[in-house]
Amino acid sequence: MSASFAKALEAARDAAGSQNNPTSTLYVVATPIGNLADISLRALHVLGQVDAVACEDTRHTQQLLRAYGLDRPGSQLLAVHQHNEAEAAQTVIARLAQGERVAYVSDAGTPAISDPGARLVAAVRLAGFRVLPLPGASSVTTALSASGMTGENGFVFTGFLPSKSGERQQAVQSLAQESRAVVLLEAPHRIEALAQALSVLGERRVTVGRELTKQFEQIESVEAQALPAWLAEKPDRQRGEFVLVLHDAPVAASEGEGLRVLQVLLPELPLKTAVKLAAEITGESKNELYDKALALKKG
């Protein structure tokens, strides 16, 4: 353990040591999505205090705990993943019945959002035991916060689209009817296929978050129709884990609104810039606005 994390553990005890952490309780603990520094002091304190840690991958979690100086024997790590969650929940419940504190962590981020954990939480609640969430890192909120999406219409978390081509295309057609922002997840080996499927959404903007919080983090916004070309431009853009924010659909402007906005912008801005801003303001087609802008210039 580095000296910095030793100080963090001391700070965690100072900050959270006086808090009441009841027994017979499942603690749902968010862990970093990439950057080890993105761990809360409360999470460090609880992970050091609980009697056992249930986790998606025991080897991954052991490495994570060791990085913080919280090494545990294998007997205190319980495997709870998507293939055994229902059965493993009974092991956790048995420990809670004995008065233990048990933490649950997924491989990265907040459990039970896209990762396992929801079935465990439901089973623990059904058995009559308390569940306490410890907030922290989430790829969903991280991507949204950097997308520039205002959120006035709210957003929908969809996660991974189907892997089969036909089913994925049907899912994208449904997204085309969704006016709210949509958050998607994708793995590197399928990102090209997803980009191609989303390209039918035309000028609707997509913010791509790649390797969020890690050394080679990249966040870019492009039109959906330009996404395949953007990915193909540089090989590095197809590496890492992806979070995509499909921006909310622009509200259709009243007839003539685009022309009025262009009349205001064109005297002050270059034509292409005025068209781009008018499209974002009104929701009208960029191509149609470009034709109107040319006509105004000629007139």
JSON list of N, CA and C in Angstrom, two decimals, residues 3-61:
[
{"chain": "A", "resi": 3, "resn": "ALA", "atom": "N", "xyz": [1.93, 5.25, 0.59]},
{"chain": "A", "resi": 3, "resn": "ALA", "atom": "CA", "xyz": [1.75, 6.15, 1.73]},
{"chain": "A", "resi": 3, "resn": "ALA", "atom": "C", "xyz": [0.50, 6.99, 1.57]},
{"chain": "A", "resi": 4, "resn": "SER", "atom": "N", "xyz": [0.17, 7.34, 0.31]},
{"chain": "A", "resi": 4, "resn": "SER", "atom": "CA", "xyz": [-1.01, 8.17, 0.08]},
{"chain": "A", "resi": 4, "resn": "SER", "atom": "C", "xyz": [-2.29, 7.45, 0.49]},
{"chain": "A", "resi": 5, "resn": "PHE", "atom": "N", "xyz": [-2.38, 6.14, 0.18]},
{"chain": "A", "resi": 5, "resn": "PHE", "atom": "CA", "xyz": [-3.59, 5.41, 0.56]},
{"chain": "A", "resi": 5, "resn": "PHE", "atom": "C", "xyz": [-3.60, 5.13, 2.06]},
{"chain": "A", "resi": 6, "resn": "ALA", "atom": "N", "xyz": [-2.43, 5.03, 2.69]},
{"chain": "A", "resi": 6, "resn": "ALA", "atom": "CA", "xyz": [-2.38, 4.89, 4.14]},
{"chain": "A", "resi": 6, "resn": "ALA", "atom": "C", "xyz": [-2.99, 6.13, 4.79]},
{"chain": "A", "resi": 7, "resn": "LYS", "atom": "N", "xyz": [-2.67, 7.30, 4.23]},
{"chain": "A", "resi": 7, "resn": "LYS", "atom": "CA", "xyz": [-3.26, 8.54, 4.73]},
{"chain": "A", "resi": 7, "resn": "LYS", "atom": "C", "xyz": [-4.76, 8.57, 4.45]},
{"chain": "A", "resi": 8, "resn": "ALA", "atom": "N", "xyz": [-5.17, 8.00, 3.30]},
{"chain": "A", "resi": 8, "resn": "ALA", "atom": "CA", "xyz": [-6.59, 7.96, 2.96]},
{"chain": "A", "resi": 8, "resn": "ALA", "atom": "C", "xyz": [-7.37, 7.11, 3.95]},
{"chain": "A", "resi": 9, "resn": "LEU", "atom": "N", "xyz": [-6.80, 5.98, 4.35]},
{"chain": "A", "resi": 9, "resn": "LEU", "atom": "CA", "xyz": [-7.47, 5.14, 5.33]},
{"chain": "A", "resi": 9, "resn": "LEU", "atom": "C", "xyz": [-7.60, 5.85, 6.67]},
{"chain": "A", "resi": 10, "resn": "GLU", "atom": "N", "xyz": [-6.56, 6.59, 7.03]},
{"chain": "A", "resi": 10, "resn": "GLU", "atom": "CA", "xyz": [-6.62, 7.36, 8.26]},
{"chain": "A", "resi": 10, "resn": "GLU", "atom": "C", "xyz": [-7.69, 8.44, 8.16]},
{"chain": "A", "resi": 11, "resn": "ALA", "atom": "N", "xyz": [-7.74, 9.11, 7.01]},
{"chain": "A", "resi": 11, "resn": "ALA", "atom": "CA", "xyz": [-8.77, 10.14, 6.78]},
{"chain": "A", "resi": 11, "resn": "ALA", "atom": "C", "xyz": [-10.17, 9.51, 6.80]},
{"chain": "A", "resi": 12, "resn": "ALA", "atom": "N", "xyz": [-10.28, 8.29, 6.24]},
{"chain": "A", "resi": 12, "resn": "ALA", "atom": "CA", "xyz": [-11.58, 7.60, 6.22]},
{"chain": "A", "resi": 12, "resn": "ALA", "atom": "C", "xyz": [-12.05, 7.31, 7.63]},
{"chain": "A", "resi": 13, "resn": "ARG", "atom": "N", "xyz": [-11.14, 6.88, 8.49]},
{"chain": "A", "resi": 13, "resn": "ARG", "atom": "CA", "xyz": [-11.51, 6.61, 9.89]},
{"chain": "A", "resi": 13, "resn": "ARG", "atom": "C", "xyz": [-11.94, 7.90, 10.58]},
{"chain": "A", "resi": 14, "resn": "ASP", "atom": "N", "xyz": [-11.23, 8.98, 10.30]},
{"chain": "A", "resi": 14, "resn": "ASP", "atom": "CA", "xyz": [-11.58, 10.26, 10.91]},
{"chain": "A", "resi": 14, "resn": "ASP", "atom": "C", "xyz": [-12.94, 10.76, 10.43]},
{"chain": "A", "resi": 15, "resn": "ALA", "atom": "N", "xyz": [-13.20, 10.59, 9.11]},
{"chain": "A", "resi": 15, "resn": "ALA", "atom": "CA", "xyz": [-14.42, 11.13, 8.52]},
{"chain": "A", "resi": 15, "resn": "ALA", "atom": "C", "xyz": [-15.65, 10.28, 8.81]},
{"chain": "A", "resi": 16, "resn": "ALA", "atom": "N", "xyz": [-15.47, 8.95, 8.81]},
{"chain": "A", "resi": 16, "resn": "ALA", "atom": "CA", "xyz": [-16.64, 8.06, 8.89]},
{"chain": "A", "resi": 16, "resn": "ALA", "atom": "C", "xyz": [-16.65, 7.18, 10.14]},
{"chain": "A", "resi": 17, "resn": "GLY", "atom": "N", "xyz": [-15.61, 7.27, 10.94]},
{"chain": "A", "resi": 17, "resn": "GLY", "atom": "CA", "xyz": [-15.51, 6.38, 12.10]},
{"chain": "A", "resi": 17, "resn": "GLY", "atom": "C", "xyz": [-16.63, 6.56, 13.11]},
{"chain": "A", "resi": 18, "resn": "SER", "atom": "N", "xyz": [-17.17, 7.76, 13.19]},
{"chain": "A", "resi": 18, "resn": "SER", "atom": "CA", "xyz": [-18.22, 8.02, 14.18]},
{"chain": "A", "resi": 18, "resn": "SER", "atom": "C", "xyz": [-19.61, 7.64, 13.67]},
{"chain": "A", "resi": 19, "resn": "GLN", "atom": "N", "xyz": [-19.70, 7.29, 12.39]},
{"chain": "A", "resi": 19, "resn": "GLN", "atom": "CA", "xyz": [-21.01, 6.93, 11.83]},
{"chain": "A", "resi": 19, "resn": "GLN", "atom": "C", "xyz": [-21.44, 5.55, 12.30]},
{"chain": "A", "resi": 20, "resn": "ASN", "atom": "N", "xyz": [-22.73, 5.38, 12.44]},
{"chain": "A", "resi": 20, "resn": "ASN", "atom": "CA", "xyz": [-23.27, 4.09, 12.85]},
{"chain": "A", "resi": 20, "resn": "ASN", "atom": "C", "xyz": [-23.45, 3.20, 11.63]},
{"chain": "A", "resi": 21, "resn": "ASN", "atom": "N", "xyz": [-22.73, 2.10, 11.60]},
{"chain": "A", "resi": 21, "resn": "ASN", "atom": "CA", "xyz": [-22.87, 1.12, 10.52]},
{"chain": "A", "resi": 21, "resn": "ASN", "atom": "C", "xyz": [-23.48, -0.14, 11.12]},
{"chain": "A", "resi": 22, "resn": "PRO", "atom": "N", "xyz": [-24.82, -0.29, 11.03]},
{"chain": "A", "resi": 22, "resn": "PRO", "atom": "CA", "xyz": [-25.50, -1.37, 11.73]},
{"chain": "A", "resi": 22, "resn": "PRO", "atom": "C", "xyz": [-25.10, -2.76, 11.25]},
{"chain": "A", "resi": 23, "resn": "THR", "atom": "N", "xyz": [-25.24, -3.72, 12.14]},
{"chain": "A", "resi": 23, "resn": "THR", "atom": "CA", "xyz": [-24.99, -5.12, 11.79]},
{"chain": "A", "resi": 23, "resn": "THR", "atom": "C", "xyz": [-26.19, -5.66, 11.03]},
{"chain": "A", "resi": 24, "resn": "SER", "atom": "N", "xyz": [-26.07, -6.91, 10.56]},
{"chain": "A", "resi": 24, "resn": "SER", "atom": "CA", "xyz": [-27.14, -7.56, 9.78]},
{"chain": "A", "resi": 24, "resn": "SER", "atom": "C", "xyz": [-27.60, -6.68, 8.62]},
{"chain": "A", "resi": 25, "resn": "THR", "atom": "N", "xyz": [-26.62, -6.07, 7.96]},
{"chain": "A", "resi": 25, "resn": "THR", "atom": "CA", "xyz": [-26.91, -5.10, 6.90]},
{"chain": "A", "resi": 25, "resn": "THR", "atom": "C", "xyz": [-26.04, -5.37, 5.68]},
{"chain": "A", "resi": 26, "resn": "LEU", "atom": "N", "xyz": [-26.64, -5.24, 4.49]},
{"chain": "A", "resi": 26, "resn": "LEU", "atom": "CA", "xyz": [-25.90, -5.32, 3.24]},
{"chain": "A", "resi": 26, "resn": "LEU", "atom": "C", "xyz": [-25.55, -3.90, 2.80]},
{"chain": "A", "resi": 27, "resn": "TYR", "atom": "N", "xyz": [-24.26, -3.65, 2.59]},
{"chain": "A", "resi": 27, "resn": "TYR", "atom": "CA", "xyz": [-23.78, -2.35, 2.14]},
{"chain": "A", "resi": 27, "resn": "TYR", "atom": "C", "xyz": [-23.46, -2.43, 0.64]},
{"chain": "A", "resi": 28, "resn": "VAL", "atom": "N", "xyz": [-24.18, -1.67, -0.16]},
{"chain": "A", "resi": 28, "resn": "VAL", "atom": "CA", "xyz": [-23.94, -1.66, -1.61]},
{"chain": "A", "resi": 28, "resn": "VAL", "atom": "C", "xyz": [-22.96, -0.53, -1.88]},
{"chain": "A", "resi": 29, "resn": "VAL", "atom": "N", "xyz": [-21.74, -0.89, -2.27]},
{"chain": "A", "resi": 29, "resn": "VAL", "atom": "CA", "xyz": [-20.63, 0.06, -2.30]},
{"chain": "A", "resi": 29, "resn": "VAL", "atom": "C", "xyz": [-20.18, 0.33, -3.74]},
{"chain": "A", "resi": 30, "resn": "ALA", "atom": "N", "xyz": [-20.20, 1.58, -4.13]},
{"chain": "A", "resi": 30, "resn": "ALA", "atom": "CA", "xyz": [-19.69, 1.97, -5.45]},
{"chain": "A", "resi": 30, "resn": "ALA", "atom": "C", "xyz": [-18.17, 2.02, -5.41]},
{"chain": "A", "resi": 31, "resn": "THR", "atom": "N", "xyz": [-17.53, 1.49, -6.45]},
{"chain": "A", "resi": 31, "resn": "THR", "atom": "CA", "xyz": [-16.08, 1.50, -6.56]},
{"chain": "A", "resi": 31, "resn": "THR", "atom": "C", "xyz": [-15.67, 2.21, -7.85]},
{"chain": "A", "resi": 32, "resn": "PRO", "atom": "N", "xyz": [-14.40, 2.60, -7.98]},
{"chain": "A", "resi": 32, "resn": "PRO", "atom": "CA", "xyz": [-13.97, 3.37, -9.16]},
{"chain": "A", "resi": 32, "resn": "PRO", "atom": "C", "xyz": [-14.24, 2.65, -10.48]},
{"chain": "A", "resi": 33, "resn": "ILE", "atom": "N", "xyz": [-14.52, 3.44, -11.52]},
{"chain": "A", "resi": 33, "resn": "ILE", "atom": "CA", "xyz": [-14.71, 2.88, -12.86]},
{"chain": "A", "resi": 33, "resn": "ILE", "atom": "C", "xyz": [-13.39, 2.85, -13.63]},
{"chain": "A", "resi": 34, "resn": "GLY", "atom": "N", "xyz": [-12.33, 3.34, -13.04]},
{"chain": "A", "resi": 34, "resn": "GLY", "atom": "CA", "xyz": [-11.03, 3.31, -13.71]},
{"chain": "A", "resi": 34, "resn": "GLY", "atom": "C", "xyz": [-9.93, 3.90, -12.85]},
{"chain": "A", "resi": 35, "resn": "ASN", "atom": "N", "xyz": [-10.16, 5.11, -12.36]},
{"chain": "A", "resi": 35, "resn": "ASN", "atom": "CA", "xyz": [-9.16, 5.81, -11.57]},
{"chain": "A", "resi": 35, "resn": "ASN", "atom": "C", "xyz": [-9.30, 5.43, -10.10]},
{"chain": "A", "resi": 36, "resn": "LEU", "atom": "N", "xyz": [-8.25, 4.81, -9.54]},
{"chain": "A", "resi": 36, "resn": "LEU", "atom": "CA", "xyz": [-8.32, 4.33, -8.16]},
{"chain": "A", "resi": 36, "resn": "LEU", "atom": "C", "xyz": [-8.60, 5.43, -7.15]},
{"chain": "A", "resi": 37, "resn": "ALA", "atom": "N", "xyz": [-8.28, 6.66, -7.51]},
{"chain": "A", "resi": 37, "resn": "ALA", "atom": "CA", "xyz": [-8.51, 7.77, -6.58]},
{"chain": "A", "resi": 37, "resn": "ALA", "atom": "C", "xyz": [-9.98, 8.10, -6.42]},
{"chain": "A", "resi": 38, "resn": "ASP", "atom": "N", "xyz": [-10.83, 7.58, -7.30]},
{"chain": "A", "resi": 38, "resn": "ASP", "atom": "CA", "xyz": [-12.27, 7.88, -7.25]},
{"chain": "A", "resi": 38, "resn": "ASP", "atom": "C", "xyz": [-12.99, 6.94, -6.29]},
{"chain": "A", "resi": 39, "resn": "ILE", "atom": "N", "xyz": [-12.49, 6.82, -5.09]},
{"chain": "A", "resi": 39, "resn": "ILE", "atom": "CA", "xyz": [-13.13, 6.01, -4.05]},
{"chain": "A", "resi": 39, "resn": "ILE", "atom": "C", "xyz": [-13.47, 6.96, -2.90]},
{"chain": "A", "resi": 40, "resn": "SER", "atom": "N", "xyz": [-14.62, 6.78, -2.30]},
{"chain": "A", "resi": 40, "resn": "SER", "atom": "CA", "xyz": [-15.01, 7.69, -1.22]},
{"chain": "A", "resi": 40, "resn": "SER", "atom": "C", "xyz": [-14.37, 7.25, 0.09]},
{"chain": "A", "resi": 41, "resn": "LEU", "atom": "N", "xyz": [-14.19, 8.21, 0.99]},
{"chain": "A", "resi": 41, "resn": "LEU", "atom": "CA", "xyz": [-13.66, 7.89, 2.32]},
{"chain": "A", "resi": 41, "resn": "LEU", "atom": "C", "xyz": [-14.60, 6.95, 3.05]},
{"chain": "A", "resi": 42, "resn": "ARG", "atom": "N", "xyz": [-15.88, 7.14, 2.88]},
{"chain": "A", "resi": 42, "resn": "ARG", "atom": "CA", "xyz": [-16.86, 6.27, 3.54]},
{"chain": "A", "resi": 42, "resn": "ARG", "atom": "C", "xyz": [-16.75, 4.85, 3.01]},
{"chain": "A", "resi": 43, "resn": "ALA", "atom": "N", "xyz": [-16.55, 4.70, 1.69]},
{"chain": "A", "resi": 43, "resn": "ALA", "atom": "CA", "xyz": [-16.40, 3.36, 1.12]},
{"chain": "A", "resi": 43, "resn": "ALA", "atom": "C", "xyz": [-15.18, 2.65, 1.69]},
{"chain": "A", "resi": 44, "resn": "LEU", "atom": "N", "xyz": [-14.06, 3.36, 1.81]},
{"chain": "A", "resi": 44, "resn": "LEU", "atom": "CA", "xyz": [-12.86, 2.77, 2.39]},
{"chain": "A", "resi": 44, "resn": "LEU", "atom": "C", "xyz": [-13.12, 2.31, 3.81]},
{"chain": "A", "resi": 45, "resn": "HIS", "atom": "N", "xyz": [-13.80, 3.14, 4.58]},
{"chain": "A", "resi": 45, "resn": "HIS", "atom": "CA", "xyz": [-14.08, 2.79, 5.98]},
{"chain": "A", "resi": 45, "resn": "HIS", "atom": "C", "xyz": [-14.96, 1.54, 6.07]},
{"chain": "A", "resi": 46, "resn": "VAL", "atom": "N", "xyz": [-16.02, 1.51, 5.29]},
{"chain": "A", "resi": 46, "resn": "VAL", "atom": "CA", "xyz": [-16.96, 0.38, 5.35]},
{"chain": "A", "resi": 46, "resn": "VAL", "atom": "C", "xyz": [-16.30, -0.90, 4.84]},
{"chain": "A", "resi": 47, "resn": "LEU", "atom": "N", "xyz": [-15.54, -0.81, 3.75]},
{"chain": "A", "resi": 47, "resn": "LEU", "atom": "CA", "xyz": [-14.88, -2.01, 3.22]},
{"chain": "A", "resi": 47, "resn": "LEU", "atom": "C", "xyz": [-13.87, -2.57, 4.22]},
{"chain": "A", "resi": 48, "resn": "GLY", "atom": "N", "xyz": [-13.33, -1.73, 5.08]},
{"chain": "A", "resi": 48, "resn": "GLY", "atom": "CA", "xyz": [-12.42, -2.21, 6.11]},
{"chain": "A", "resi": 48, "resn": "GLY", "atom": "C", "xyz": [-13.14, -2.74, 7.32]},
{"chain": "A", "resi": 49, "resn": "GLN", "atom": "N", "xyz": [-14.40, -2.38, 7.50]},
{"chain": "A", "resi": 49, "resn": "GLN", "atom": "CA", "xyz": [-15.14, -2.75, 8.70]},
{"chain": "A", "resi": 49, "resn": "GLN", "atom": "C", "xyz": [-16.00, -3.99, 8.54]},
{"chain": "A", "resi": 50, "resn": "VAL", "atom": "N", "xyz": [-16.51, -4.26, 7.34]},
{"chain": "A", "resi": 50, "resn": "VAL", "atom": "CA", "xyz": [-17.47, -5.35, 7.16]},
{"chain": "A", "resi": 50, "resn": "VAL", "atom": "C", "xyz": [-16.83, -6.71, 7.42]},
{"chain": "A", "resi": 51, "resn": "ASP", "atom": "N", "xyz": [-17.69, -7.69, 7.68]},
{"chain": "A", "resi": 51, "resn": "ASP", "atom": "CA", "xyz": [-17.21, -9.03, 7.97]},
{"chain": "A", "resi": 51, "resn": "ASP", "atom": "C", "xyz": [-16.90, -9.81, 6.70]},
{"chain": "A", "resi": 52, "resn": "ALA", "atom": "N", "xyz": [-17.53, -9.44, 5.59]},
{"chain": "A", "resi": 52, "resn": "ALA", "atom": "CA", "xyz": [-17.30, -10.12, 4.32]},
{"chain": "A", "resi": 52, "resn": "ALA", "atom": "C", "xyz": [-17.61, -9.17, 3.18]},
{"chain": "A", "resi": 53, "resn": "VAL", "atom": "N", "xyz": [-16.99, -9.44, 2.02]},
{"chain": "A", "resi": 53, "resn": "VAL", "atom": "CA", "xyz": [-17.24, -8.64, 0.82]},
{"chain": "A", "resi": 53, "resn": "VAL", "atom": "C", "xyz": [-17.75, -9.57, -0.27]},
{"chain": "A", "resi": 54, "resn": "ALA", "atom": "N", "xyz": [-19.00, -9.40, -0.67]},
{"chain": "A", "resi": 54, "resn": "ALA", "atom": "CA", "xyz": [-19.55, -10.12, -1.81]},
{"chain": "A", "resi": 54, "resn": "ALA", "atom": "C", "xyz": [-19.18, -9.34, -3.06]},
{"chain": "A", "resi": 55, "resn": "CYS", "atom": "N", "xyz": [-18.79, -10.04, -4.11]},
{"chain": "A", "resi": 55, "resn": "CYS", "atom": "CA", "xyz": [-18.25, -9.32, -5.27]},
{"chain": "A", "resi": 55, "resn": "CYS", "atom": "C", "xyz": [-18.48, -10.09, -6.56]},
{"chain": "A", "resi": 56, "resn": "GLU", "atom": "N", "xyz": [-18.48, -9.33, -7.64]},
{"chain": "A", "resi": 56, "resn": "GLU", "atom": "CA", "xyz": [-18.70, -9.90, -8.97]},
{"chain": "A", "resi": 56, "resn": "GLU", "atom": "C", "xyz": [-17.56, -10.83, -9.36]},
{"chain": "A", "resi": 57, "resn": "ASP", "atom": "N", "xyz": [-16.33, -10.46, -9.03]},
{"chain": "A", "resi": 57, "resn": "ASP", "atom": "CA", "xyz": [-15.15, -11.25, -9.35]},
{"chain": "A", "resi": 57, "resn": "ASP", "atom": "C", "xyz": [-14.20, -11.16, -8.17]},
{"chain": "A", "resi": 58, "resn": "THR", "atom": "N", "xyz": [-14.00, -12.27, -7.46]},
{"chain": "A", "resi": 58, "resn": "THR", "atom": "CA", "xyz": [-13.20, -12.25, -6.24]},
{"chain": "A", "resi": 58, "resn": "THR", "atom": "C", "xyz": [-11.75, -11.85, -6.50]},
{"chain": "A", "resi": 59, "resn": "ARG", "atom": "N", "xyz": [-11.18, -12.28, -7.62]},
{"chain": "A", "resi": 59, "resn": "ARG", "atom": "CA", "xyz": [-9.78, -11.94, -7.91]},
{"chain": "A", "resi": 59, "resn": "ARG", "atom": "C", "xyz": [-9.64, -10.45, -8.18]},
{"chain": "A", "resi": 60, "resn": "HIS", "atom": "N", "xyz": [-10.57, -9.89, -8.94]},
{"chain": "A", "resi": 60, "resn": "HIS", "atom": "CA", "xyz": [-10.53, -8.45, -9.24]},
{"chain": "A", "resi": 60, "resn": "HIS", "atom": "C", "xyz": [-10.69, -7.64, -7.95]},
{"chain": "A", "resi": 61, "resn": "THR", "atom": "N", "xyz": [-11.64, -8.04, -7.11]},
{"chain": "A", "resi": 61, "resn": "THR", "atom": "CA", "xyz": [-11.89, -7.29, -5.89]},
{"chain": "A", "resi": 61, "resn": "THR", "atom": "C", "xyz": [-10.72, -7.42, -4.92]}
]
